[in-house]
Amino acid sequence: MRYWYLLLMLLSGCSSQQGIEAFIAPGVPLSLPAPQRAEPLNRQQLLIASVKGKQYQLLTALEADQQGITLVGLMPTGARLFKVQYDQSGIHSERLIPLFGNALPPPAQVLADVMLCYWPLAEWQSRLPAGWQLVDEGDVRRLTDPEGMLVTEIRYQHWQGQREPVSLTQHRFGYRLQLENLAQ
């Protein structure tokens, strides 16, 4: 989810997005699952995003529960960069400090990445376009297109007894996110 935070930095000012749709590949829209989680999820992470040969580092805080998702990105110094919320009314975002230009994806894309990492496969299956597949194989989750080409790969490790994402590579949009959980 940390990588999603970084992606949110693309925002310019405040915005509200009612359409809850992201793209899983150029020109391939995807409707996001509902933001509510029966089991609360709270994560504080260091996120390193690699985009077009450059690296960006930020701290992120993620909270997801029955009301929705809140994702906050901070500079390593602690200054707040952005805040994104996704609830029944849509996606709402604020950018507080100028970000890294247009190197990172928009908020809905960041949320899609976060949700691809943490939301159960069953909540994604009915939302995938025809022929697309999302499968878990051990400590790897892969999203493939109808031709079987790898689009997104998420790698996991076990941390404090839970399966946690440690990297997400989005092959079609050309970015990689490395995630490191911070002690809570």
XYZ file of N, CA, C and O in Angstrom:
736
model
N 0.829 -1.184 0.000
C 0.000 0.000 0.000
C 0.866 1.237 0.000
O 0.428 2.292 -0.356
N 2.046 1.087 0.396
C 2.960 2.215 0.436
C 3.211 2.741 -0.950
O 3.394 3.908 -1.160
N 3.273 1.856 -1.887
C 3.534 2.267 -3.256
C 2.373 3.050 -3.804
O 2.513 3.897 -4.624
N 1.185 2.757 -3.299
C 0.002 3.461 -3.749
C 0.077 4.903 -3.294
O -0.359 5.789 -3.982
N 0.642 5.079 -2.144
C 0.746 6.422 -1.590
C 1.592 7.291 -2.509
O 1.284 8.425 -2.744
N 2.651 6.712 -2.941
C 3.556 7.443 -3.800
C 2.854 7.817 -5.097
O 3.005 8.914 -5.604
N 2.092 6.926 -5.599
C 1.385 7.166 -6.842
C 0.374 8.297 -6.689
O 0.095 9.023 -7.629
N -0.164 8.434 -5.539
C -1.145 9.470 -5.279
C -0.556 10.865 -5.403
O -1.255 11.842 -5.559
N 0.740 10.933 -5.342
C 1.420 12.219 -5.397
C 1.234 12.939 -6.713
O 1.597 14.095 -6.835
N 0.697 12.299 -7.678
C 0.464 12.935 -8.970
C -0.609 14.010 -8.894
O -0.748 14.833 -9.786
N -1.367 13.972 -7.862
C -2.487 14.891 -7.741
C -2.032 16.336 -7.779
O -1.016 16.691 -7.227
N -2.816 17.142 -8.403
C -2.488 18.563 -8.411
C -3.629 19.307 -7.737
O -4.661 19.549 -8.338
N -3.435 19.635 -6.465
C -4.478 20.307 -5.719
C -5.476 19.315 -5.168
O -5.187 18.159 -4.991
N -6.682 19.778 -4.890
C -7.725 18.932 -4.345
C -8.618 18.443 -5.467
O -8.859 19.152 -6.425
N -9.105 17.243 -5.307
C -10.030 16.729 -6.304
C -10.942 15.713 -5.672
O -10.649 15.149 -4.641
N -12.066 15.493 -6.314
C -13.005 14.477 -5.900
C -13.368 13.693 -7.138
O -13.663 14.270 -8.178
N -13.333 12.385 -7.017
C -13.583 11.548 -8.173
C -14.716 10.604 -7.839
O -14.602 9.764 -6.971
N -15.847 10.738 -8.514
C -16.994 9.902 -8.227
C -16.922 8.565 -8.954
O -17.410 7.574 -8.471
N -16.343 8.525 -10.147
C -16.205 7.274 -10.870
C -15.124 6.444 -10.208
O -14.001 6.884 -10.069
N -15.457 5.257 -9.767
C -14.507 4.442 -9.028
C -13.910 3.441 -10.008
O -14.185 2.259 -9.974
N -13.103 3.962 -10.901
C -12.522 3.162 -11.963
C -11.051 3.499 -12.099
O -10.643 4.635 -11.940
N -10.271 2.470 -12.363
C -8.839 2.642 -12.608
C -8.517 1.894 -13.892
O -9.392 1.273 -14.494
N -7.265 1.950 -14.304
C -6.837 1.229 -15.493
C -5.805 0.193 -15.079
O -4.871 0.506 -14.339
N -5.966 -1.042 -15.545
C -4.991 -2.084 -15.229
C -3.947 -2.214 -16.330
O -2.936 -2.860 -16.157
N -4.220 -1.575 -17.451
C -3.298 -1.472 -18.579
C -3.811 -0.296 -19.410
O -4.966 0.104 -19.267
N -2.983 0.294 -20.255
C -3.460 1.412 -21.070
C -4.721 1.022 -21.848
O -4.754 0.000 -22.536
N -5.779 1.812 -21.651
C -7.037 1.586 -22.351
C -7.891 0.455 -21.806
O -8.922 0.125 -22.380
N -7.498 -0.149 -20.660
C -8.261 -1.259 -20.070
C -8.771 -0.833 -18.694
O -8.060 -0.932 -17.696
N -10.033 -0.339 -18.635
C -10.586 0.116 -17.362
C -10.963 -1.049 -16.458
O -11.218 -2.166 -16.913
N -10.990 -0.751 -15.169
C -11.319 -1.739 -14.152
C -12.106 -1.049 -13.055
O -11.688 -0.013 -12.545
N -13.233 -1.621 -12.686
C -14.033 -1.095 -11.593
C -13.458 -1.615 -10.277
O -13.248 -2.815 -10.119
N -13.170 -0.713 -9.354
C -12.580 -1.104 -8.075
C -13.609 -1.798 -7.178
O -14.783 -1.443 -7.189
N -13.157 -2.767 -6.374
C -14.057 -3.375 -5.383
C -14.494 -2.326 -4.358
O -13.890 -1.262 -4.246
N -15.515 -2.660 -3.596
C -15.968 -1.775 -2.527
C -14.809 -1.537 -1.557
O -14.008 -2.437 -1.314
N -14.694 -0.323 -1.016
C -13.557 0.001 -0.153
C -13.650 -0.565 1.260
O -12.669 -0.568 1.991
N -14.804 -1.041 1.651
C -14.982 -1.505 3.023
C -14.304 -2.860 3.242
O -14.287 -3.706 2.367
N -13.765 -3.017 4.444
C -13.161 -4.286 4.862
C -13.784 -4.715 6.181
O -13.887 -3.910 7.105
N -14.168 -5.978 6.261
C -14.720 -6.499 7.509
C -13.638 -6.517 8.587
O -13.891 -6.185 9.740
N -12.415 -6.883 8.183
C -11.289 -6.911 9.115
C -10.446 -5.662 8.888
O -9.911 -5.458 7.798
N -10.297 -4.785 9.885
C -9.523 -3.553 9.710
C -8.077 -3.834 9.295
O -7.499 -4.853 9.665
N -7.523 -2.912 8.519
C -6.150 -3.008 8.042
C -5.474 -1.667 8.307
O -5.959 -0.627 7.856
N -4.384 -1.690 9.058
C -3.613 -0.484 9.365
C -2.154 -0.775 9.078
O -1.599 -1.721 9.623
N -1.556 0.051 8.221
C -0.159 -0.145 7.865
C 0.561 1.186 7.793
O 0.030 2.163 7.265
N 1.795 1.183 8.314
C 2.707 2.307 8.150
C 3.908 1.746 7.415
O 4.497 0.760 7.864
N 4.233 2.360 6.287
C 5.263 1.784 5.435
C 6.180 2.842 4.842
O 5.796 3.988 4.659
N 7.379 2.377 4.510
C 8.291 3.155 3.701
C 8.091 2.659 2.285
O 8.149 1.457 2.029
N 7.844 3.563 1.363
C 7.584 3.215 -0.026
C 8.681 3.802 -0.903
O 8.991 4.988 -0.804
N 9.246 2.944 -1.737
C 10.233 3.400 -2.720
C 9.665 3.088 -4.088
O 9.417 1.921 -4.415
N 9.414 4.121 -4.866
C 8.858 3.954 -6.210
C 9.958 4.186 -7.232
O 10.695 5.164 -7.152
N 10.054 3.284 -8.175
C 10.999 3.421 -9.291
C 10.178 3.674 -10.546
O 9.376 2.824 -10.947
N 10.368 4.868 -11.110
C 9.604 5.274 -12.276
C 10.545 5.942 -13.272
O 11.225 6.910 -12.923
N 10.584 5.431 -14.485
C 11.402 6.022 -15.552
C 12.843 6.287 -15.110
O 13.403 7.359 -15.332
N 13.448 5.303 -14.433
C 14.844 5.416 -14.030
C 15.105 6.267 -12.805
O 16.248 6.444 -12.404
N 14.063 6.806 -12.188
C 14.232 7.624 -10.983
C 13.558 6.940 -9.809
O 12.600 6.196 -9.981
N 14.064 7.229 -8.613
C 13.472 6.680 -7.407
C 12.929 7.799 -6.528
O 13.544 8.857 -6.415
N 11.770 7.517 -5.938
C 11.126 8.447 -5.026
C 10.838 7.691 -3.736
O 10.431 6.534 -3.772
N 11.039 8.348 -2.607
C 10.844 7.707 -1.319
C 9.855 8.508 -0.492
O 9.929 9.738 -0.445
N 8.922 7.808 0.153
C 8.000 8.475 1.051
C 7.506 7.503 2.099
O 7.649 6.284 1.969
N 6.934 8.062 3.144
C 6.308 7.286 4.197
C 4.810 7.294 3.940
O 4.269 8.310 3.517
N 4.164 6.168 4.206
C 2.727 6.108 3.985
C 2.032 5.521 5.205
O 2.607 4.726 5.952
N 0.793 5.919 5.376
C -0.065 5.363 6.427
C -1.376 4.975 5.763
O -2.006 5.778 5.080
N -1.768 3.737 5.940
C -2.984 3.201 5.347
C -3.921 2.728 6.445
O -3.491 2.033 7.373
N -5.173 3.113 6.329
C -6.221 2.628 7.223
C -7.390 2.200 6.354
O -7.853 2.964 5.507
N -7.839 0.968 6.555
C -9.008 0.464 5.832
C -9.884 -0.265 6.839
O -9.400 -1.067 7.632
N -11.171 0.045 6.801
C -12.109 -0.592 7.719
C -13.493 -0.607 7.079
O -13.618 -0.448 5.868
N -14.533 -0.746 7.883
C -15.897 -0.834 7.350
C -16.385 0.488 6.753
O -17.347 0.487 6.001
N -15.725 1.606 7.064
C -16.123 2.894 6.505
C -15.435 3.185 5.182
O -15.936 3.964 4.380
N -14.246 2.632 4.947
C -13.527 2.905 3.712
C -12.027 2.875 3.914
O -11.526 2.314 4.889
N -11.325 3.520 2.980
C -9.861 3.526 2.966
C -9.361 4.962 3.072
O -9.884 5.850 2.401
N -8.326 5.170 3.874
C -7.621 6.450 3.926
C -6.140 6.155 3.745
O -5.583 5.294 4.426
N -5.526 6.867 2.813
C -4.110 6.708 2.529
C -3.449 8.084 2.605
O -3.894 9.033 1.970
N -2.396 8.199 3.409
C -1.695 9.458 3.596
C -0.227 9.242 3.241
O 0.372 8.234 3.627
N 0.342 10.179 2.484
C 1.755 10.120 2.121
C 2.507 11.271 2.755
O 2.035 12.407 2.762
N 3.684 10.952 3.302
C 4.518 11.942 3.971
C 5.919 11.926 3.384
O 6.415 10.869 2.974
N 6.556 13.073 3.365
C 7.973 13.131 2.999
C 8.758 12.484 4.136
O 8.264 12.416 5.260
N 9.980 12.033 3.885
C 10.788 11.467 4.967
C 10.959 12.425 6.151
O 11.165 11.990 7.275
N 10.826 13.725 5.909
C 10.933 14.715 6.985
C 9.663 14.809 7.817
O 9.637 15.467 8.843
N 8.565 14.184 7.337
C 7.299 14.214 8.060
C 6.267 15.154 7.472
O 5.114 15.146 7.895
N 6.644 15.996 6.504
C 5.679 16.910 5.887
C 4.670 16.102 5.060
O 5.046 15.199 4.316
N 3.396 16.423 5.195
C 2.347 15.684 4.496
C 2.300 16.075 3.029
O 2.238 17.245 2.675
N 2.320 15.060 2.160
C 2.279 15.266 0.710
C 0.865 15.163 0.161
O 0.457 15.953 -0.676
N 0.124 14.148 0.588
C -1.219 13.934 0.060
C -2.053 13.110 1.025
O -1.532 12.486 1.950
N -3.348 13.131 0.756
C -4.303 12.306 1.492
C -5.361 11.867 0.492
O -5.887 12.685 -0.263
N -5.660 10.569 0.471
C -6.689 10.029 -0.411
C -7.655 9.205 0.425
O -7.243 8.411 1.262
N -8.941 9.423 0.187
C -9.979 8.658 0.868
C -10.891 8.034 -0.186
O -11.216 8.678 -1.190
N -11.283 6.791 0.063
C -12.206 6.080 -0.813
C -13.287 5.495 0.078
O -13.021 4.700 0.966
N -14.513 5.972 -0.138
C -15.651 5.469 0.624
C -16.842 5.336 -0.317
O -16.673 5.407 -1.536
N -18.022 5.172 0.225
C -19.210 4.963 -0.605
C -19.484 6.128 -1.548
O -20.128 5.951 -2.575
N -19.005 7.306 -1.224
C -19.278 8.468 -2.075
C -18.236 8.661 -3.171
O -18.369 9.538 -4.009
N -17.166 7.850 -3.168
C -16.160 7.954 -4.225
C -14.758 8.143 -3.679
O -14.492 7.874 -2.513
N -13.876 8.615 -4.560
C -12.482 8.849 -4.201
C -12.279 10.349 -4.040
O -12.633 11.126 -4.924
N -11.715 10.736 -2.916
C -11.477 12.146 -2.615
C -9.994 12.296 -2.288
O -9.456 11.523 -1.502
N -9.350 13.279 -2.881
C -7.914 13.407 -2.656
C -7.495 14.860 -2.506
O -8.125 15.758 -3.042
N -6.406 15.041 -1.754
C -5.800 16.360 -1.573
C -4.303 16.214 -1.757
O -3.717 15.256 -1.258
N -3.720 17.148 -2.427
C -2.265 17.207 -2.523
C -1.848 18.480 -1.809
O -2.285 19.564 -2.144
N -0.996 18.346 -0.823
C -0.651 19.482 0.013
C 0.689 20.114 -0.342
O 0.905 21.282 -0.092
N 1.599 19.324 -0.881
C 2.929 19.815 -1.242
C 3.183 19.388 -2.686
O 2.808 18.296 -3.077
N 3.814 20.234 -3.496
C 4.107 19.830 -4.870
C 4.822 18.477 -4.910
O 5.710 18.208 -4.113
N 4.395 17.643 -5.844
C 4.913 16.294 -5.928
C 5.944 16.136 -7.029
O 6.514 17.099 -7.499
N 6.152 14.939 -7.465
C 7.214 14.607 -8.400
C 6.773 14.761 -9.854
O 7.080 13.915 -10.684
N 6.038 15.803 -10.159
C 5.586 15.989 -11.529
C 4.553 14.944 -11.884
O 3.813 14.479 -11.050
N 4.492 14.559 -13.131
C 3.516 13.565 -13.577
C 4.125 12.179 -13.695
O 3.676 11.368 -14.484
N 5.135 11.891 -12.914
C 5.804 10.589 -12.978
C 4.951 9.482 -12.390
O 5.109 8.326 -12.744
N 4.062 9.818 -11.487
C 3.289 8.802 -10.784
C 1.834 8.785 -11.260
O 1.313 9.777 -11.724
N 1.170 7.614 -11.101
C -0.219 7.484 -11.555
C -1.212 8.249 -10.686
O -0.898 8.632 -9.558
N -2.432 8.435 -11.180
C -3.475 9.138 -10.428
C -3.979 8.304 -9.247
O -3.710 7.111 -9.153
N -4.754 8.939 -8.343
C -5.206 8.291 -7.105
C -5.938 6.966 -7.313
O -5.701 6.013 -6.589
N -6.834 6.897 -8.277
C -7.574 5.656 -8.485
C -6.629 4.514 -8.844
O -6.833 3.374 -8.444
N -5.569 4.821 -9.589
C -4.586 3.797 -9.951
C -3.826 3.331 -8.715
O -3.578 2.145 -8.529
N -3.478 4.251 -7.867
C -2.774 3.918 -6.631
C -3.652 3.029 -5.762
O -3.205 2.014 -5.222
N -4.916 3.404 -5.637
C -5.837 2.597 -4.844
C -6.001 1.201 -5.446
O -6.066 0.205 -4.725
N -6.061 1.120 -6.762
C -6.168 -0.186 -7.418
C -4.968 -1.049 -7.052
O -5.117 -2.242 -6.738
N -3.772 -0.476 -7.055
C -2.571 -1.223 -6.687
C -2.640 -1.699 -5.241
O -2.331 -2.851 -4.931
N -3.047 -0.821 -4.359
C -3.161 -1.175 -2.941
C -4.173 -2.305 -2.771
O -3.904 -3.296 -2.090
N -5.301 -2.152 -3.429
C -6.351 -3.153 -3.287
C -5.961 -4.470 -3.950
O -6.320 -5.539 -3.456
N -5.214 -4.412 -5.051
C -4.725 -5.650 -5.663
C -3.831 -6.415 -4.697
O -3.803 -7.643 -4.701
N -3.115 -5.700 -3.863
C -2.223 -6.343 -2.889
C -2.971 -6.947 -1.706
O -2.628 -8.032 -1.247
N -3.956 -6.238 -1.204
C -4.568 -6.613 0.067
C -5.963 -7.218 -0.010
O -6.368 -7.927 0.899
N -6.723 -6.919 -1.041
C -8.096 -7.413 -1.097
C -8.102 -8.871 -1.583
O -7.290 -9.259 -2.427
N -9.015 -9.682 -1.072
C -9.081 -11.091 -1.467
C -9.333 -11.264 -2.973
O -10.003 -10.434 -3.601
N -8.798 -12.355 -3.515
C -8.991 -12.654 -4.942
C -10.471 -12.672 -5.319
O -10.843 -12.183 -6.384
N -11.300 -13.230 -4.455
C -12.728 -13.358 -4.754
C -13.378 -12.003 -5.033
O -14.294 -11.912 -5.850
N -12.896 -10.940 -4.387
C -13.487 -9.619 -4.607
C -13.056 -9.014 -5.942
O -13.660 -8.054 -6.415
N -12.007 -9.560 -6.554
C -11.517 -9.073 -7.837
C -12.047 -9.867 -9.024
O -12.179 -9.314 -10.119
N -12.309 -11.153 -8.837
C -12.602 -12.028 -9.968
C -13.734 -11.514 -10.864
O -13.597 -11.503 -12.080
N -14.833 -11.084 -10.296
C -15.972 -10.631 -11.113
C -15.729 -9.256 -11.741
O -16.461 -8.849 -12.642
N -14.709 -8.559 -11.320
C -14.432 -7.210 -11.831
C -13.416 -7.200 -12.962
O -13.254 -6.198 -13.638
N -12.712 -8.292 -13.136
C -11.695 -8.348 -14.185
C -12.345 -8.422 -15.560
O -13.370 -9.088 -15.729
N -11.747 -7.758 -16.552
C -12.268 -7.862 -17.917
C -12.188 -9.320 -18.399
O -11.397 -10.116 -17.887
N -12.994 -9.649 -19.393
C -13.020 -11.008 -19.942
C -11.616 -11.454 -20.338
O -10.874 -10.716 -20.989
N -11.245 -12.648 -19.918
C -9.955 -13.225 -20.279
C -8.803 -12.873 -19.351
O -7.750 -13.492 -19.417
N -8.973 -11.887 -18.484
C -7.920 -11.502 -17.551
C -7.952 -12.449 -16.361
O -9.013 -12.921 -15.964
N -6.777 -12.714 -15.763
C -6.704 -13.619 -14.621
C -5.836 -13.021 -13.522
O -4.780 -12.452 -13.795
N -6.305 -13.192 -12.298
C -5.533 -12.814 -11.110
C -5.391 -14.086 -10.287
O -6.397 -14.668 -9.874
N -4.148 -14.536 -10.074
C -3.917 -15.784 -9.352
C -2.820 -15.611 -8.306
O -1.902 -14.809 -8.480
N -2.968 -16.364 -7.233
C -1.944 -16.447 -6.187
C -1.202 -17.757 -6.375
O -1.824 -18.812 -6.541
N 0.119 -17.686 -6.346
C 0.967 -18.868 -6.398
C 2.043 -18.690 -5.346
O 3.031 -17.981 -5.571
N 1.819 -19.291 -4.178
C 2.769 -19.131 -3.079
C 2.823 -17.688 -2.609
O 1.806 -17.111 -2.252
N 4.009 -17.099 -2.670
C 4.188 -15.719 -2.218
C 4.177 -14.725 -3.372
O 4.777 -13.644 -3.283
N 3.485 -15.067 -4.458
C 3.388 -14.175 -5.620
C 1.944 -14.128 -6.098
O 1.267 -15.153 -6.180
N 1.465 -12.930 -6.400
C 0.146 -12.729 -7.018
C 0.412 -12.124 -8.385
O 1.148 -11.138 -8.495
N -0.203 -12.700 -9.420
C 0.021 -12.233 -10.789
C -1.298 -11.907 -11.479
O -2.249 -12.669 -11.407
N -1.276 -10.783 -12.192
C -2.389 -10.381 -13.042
C -1.917 -10.515 -14.483
O -0.889 -9.931 -14.855
N -2.642 -11.308 -15.284
C -2.272 -11.509 -16.682
C -3.416 -11.115 -17.598
O -4.585 -11.174 -17.220
N -3.060 -10.706 -18.810
C -4.057 -10.307 -19.806
C -4.574 -11.550 -20.554
O -4.112 -12.668 -20.308
N -5.529 -11.380 -21.478
C -6.092 -12.534 -22.195
C -5.063 -13.341 -22.992
O -5.278 -14.524 -23.251
N -3.938 -12.736 -23.366
C -2.887 -13.456 -24.096
C -1.921 -14.163 -23.153
O -0.952 -14.779 -23.589
N -2.148 -14.034 -21.843
C -1.276 -14.665 -20.865
C -0.046 -13.840 -20.508
O 0.827 -14.309 -19.793
N 0.014 -12.589 -20.988
C 1.151 -11.711 -20.688
C 1.007 -11.124 -19.285
O -0.066 -10.681 -18.888
N 2.121 -11.104 -18.554
C 2.142 -10.585 -17.194
C 1.960 -9.065 -17.209
O 2.687 -8.350 -17.897
N 0.995 -8.581 -16.449
C 0.712 -7.148 -16.360
C 1.182 -6.599 -15.017
O 1.879 -5.590 -14.965
N 0.799 -7.272 -13.937
C 1.188 -6.841 -12.592
C 1.652 -8.056 -11.807
O 1.030 -9.118 -11.868
N 2.751 -7.875 -11.064
C 3.250 -8.944 -10.205
C 3.487 -8.382 -8.817
O 4.178 -7.364 -8.671
N 2.917 -9.034 -7.830
C 3.058 -8.614 -6.437
C 3.770 -9.731 -5.688
O 3.354 -10.887 -5.754
N 4.833 -9.376 -4.999
C 5.592 -10.349 -4.205
C 5.312 -10.092 -2.726
O 5.215 -8.938 -2.297
N 5.196 -11.189 -1.987
C 4.865 -11.129 -0.566
C 5.945 -11.801 0.271
O 6.705 -12.627 -0.231
N 5.949 -11.446 1.557
C 6.718 -12.186 2.550
C 5.878 -12.189 3.822
O 4.908 -11.438 3.940
N 6.268 -13.031 4.758
C 5.523 -13.093 6.016
C 6.167 -12.142 7.013
O 7.384 -12.115 7.174
N 5.336 -11.303 7.618
C 5.778 -10.287 8.571
C 4.803 -10.294 9.733
O 3.592 -10.130 9.524
N 5.294 -10.498 10.923
C 4.473 -10.561 12.137
C 3.277 -11.493 11.948
O 2.149 -11.176 12.302
N 3.548 -12.650 11.331
C 2.520 -13.673 11.171
C 1.518 -13.423 10.056
O 0.539 -14.158 9.945
N 1.744 -12.415 9.240
C 0.809 -12.115 8.149
C 1.551 -12.045 6.826
O 2.731 -11.695 6.773
N 0.841 -12.336 5.763
C 1.386 -12.228 4.410
C 1.308 -10.763 3.996
O 0.226 -10.192 3.913
N 2.456 -10.160 3.737
C 2.517 -8.731 3.429
C 3.202 -8.498 2.084
O 4.218 -9.118 1.787
N 2.687 -7.561 1.281
C 3.347 -7.244 0.015
C 4.679 -6.540 0.272
O 4.777 -5.694 1.159
N 5.707 -6.916 -0.504
C 7.002 -6.255 -0.401
C 7.380 -5.555 -1.704
O 8.243 -4.682 -1.713
N 6.719 -5.937 -2.804
C 6.963 -5.225 -4.066
C 5.794 -5.418 -5.007
O 5.076 -6.423 -4.941
N 5.593 -4.435 -5.862
C 4.597 -4.492 -6.922
C 5.269 -3.954 -8.177
O 5.816 -2.851 -8.161
N 5.221 -4.751 -9.242
C 5.763 -4.311 -10.523
C 4.607 -4.220 -11.500
O 3.891 -5.201 -11.720
N 4.400 -3.033 -12.062
C 3.339 -2.805 -13.041
C 4.039 -2.677 -14.392
O 4.615 -1.642 -14.714
N 4.012 -3.764 -15.155
C 4.763 -3.832 -16.411
C 4.212 -2.903 -17.495
O 4.987 -2.317 -18.252
N 2.928 -2.750 -17.598
C 2.342 -1.939 -18.671
C 2.544 -0.440 -18.473
O 2.684 0.298 -19.417
N 2.532 0.005 -17.217
C 2.720 1.431 -16.948
C 4.164 1.757 -16.569
O 4.509 2.914 -16.376
N 4.989 0.741 -16.408
C 6.420 0.946 -16.207
C 6.851 1.489 -14.858
O 7.708 2.364 -14.798
N 6.293 0.977 -13.774
C 6.780 1.392 -12.466
C 6.884 0.190 -11.534
O 6.270 -0.850 -11.754
N 7.698 0.373 -10.501
C 7.895 -0.666 -9.488
C 7.848 -0.009 -8.121
O 8.423 1.054 -7.919
N 7.165 -0.672 -7.205
C 7.052 -0.180 -5.842
C 7.655 -1.198 -4.886
O 7.365 -2.386 -4.980
N 8.483 -0.715 -3.995
C 9.039 -1.549 -2.934
C 8.419 -1.059 -1.623
O 8.387 0.146 -1.370
N 7.965 -2.004 -0.809
C 7.290 -1.666 0.428
C 8.030 -2.252 1.625
O 8.436 -3.403 1.609
N 8.155 -1.449 2.649
C 8.777 -1.925 3.879
C 7.892 -1.511 5.050
O 7.687 -0.317 5.286
N 7.357 -2.509 5.761
C 6.530 -2.210 6.925
C 7.389 -1.609 8.018
O 8.507 -2.060 8.266
N 6.852 -0.601 8.668
C 7.535 0.022 9.791
C 6.938 -0.538 11.063
O 5.758 -0.903 11.116
N 7.715 -0.631 12.110
C 7.229 -1.178 13.380
C 6.016 -0.398 13.844
O 5.974 0.825 13.750
N 5.026 -1.138 14.307
C 3.793 -0.483 14.766
C 3.615 -0.674 16.246
O 4.021 -1.602 16.818
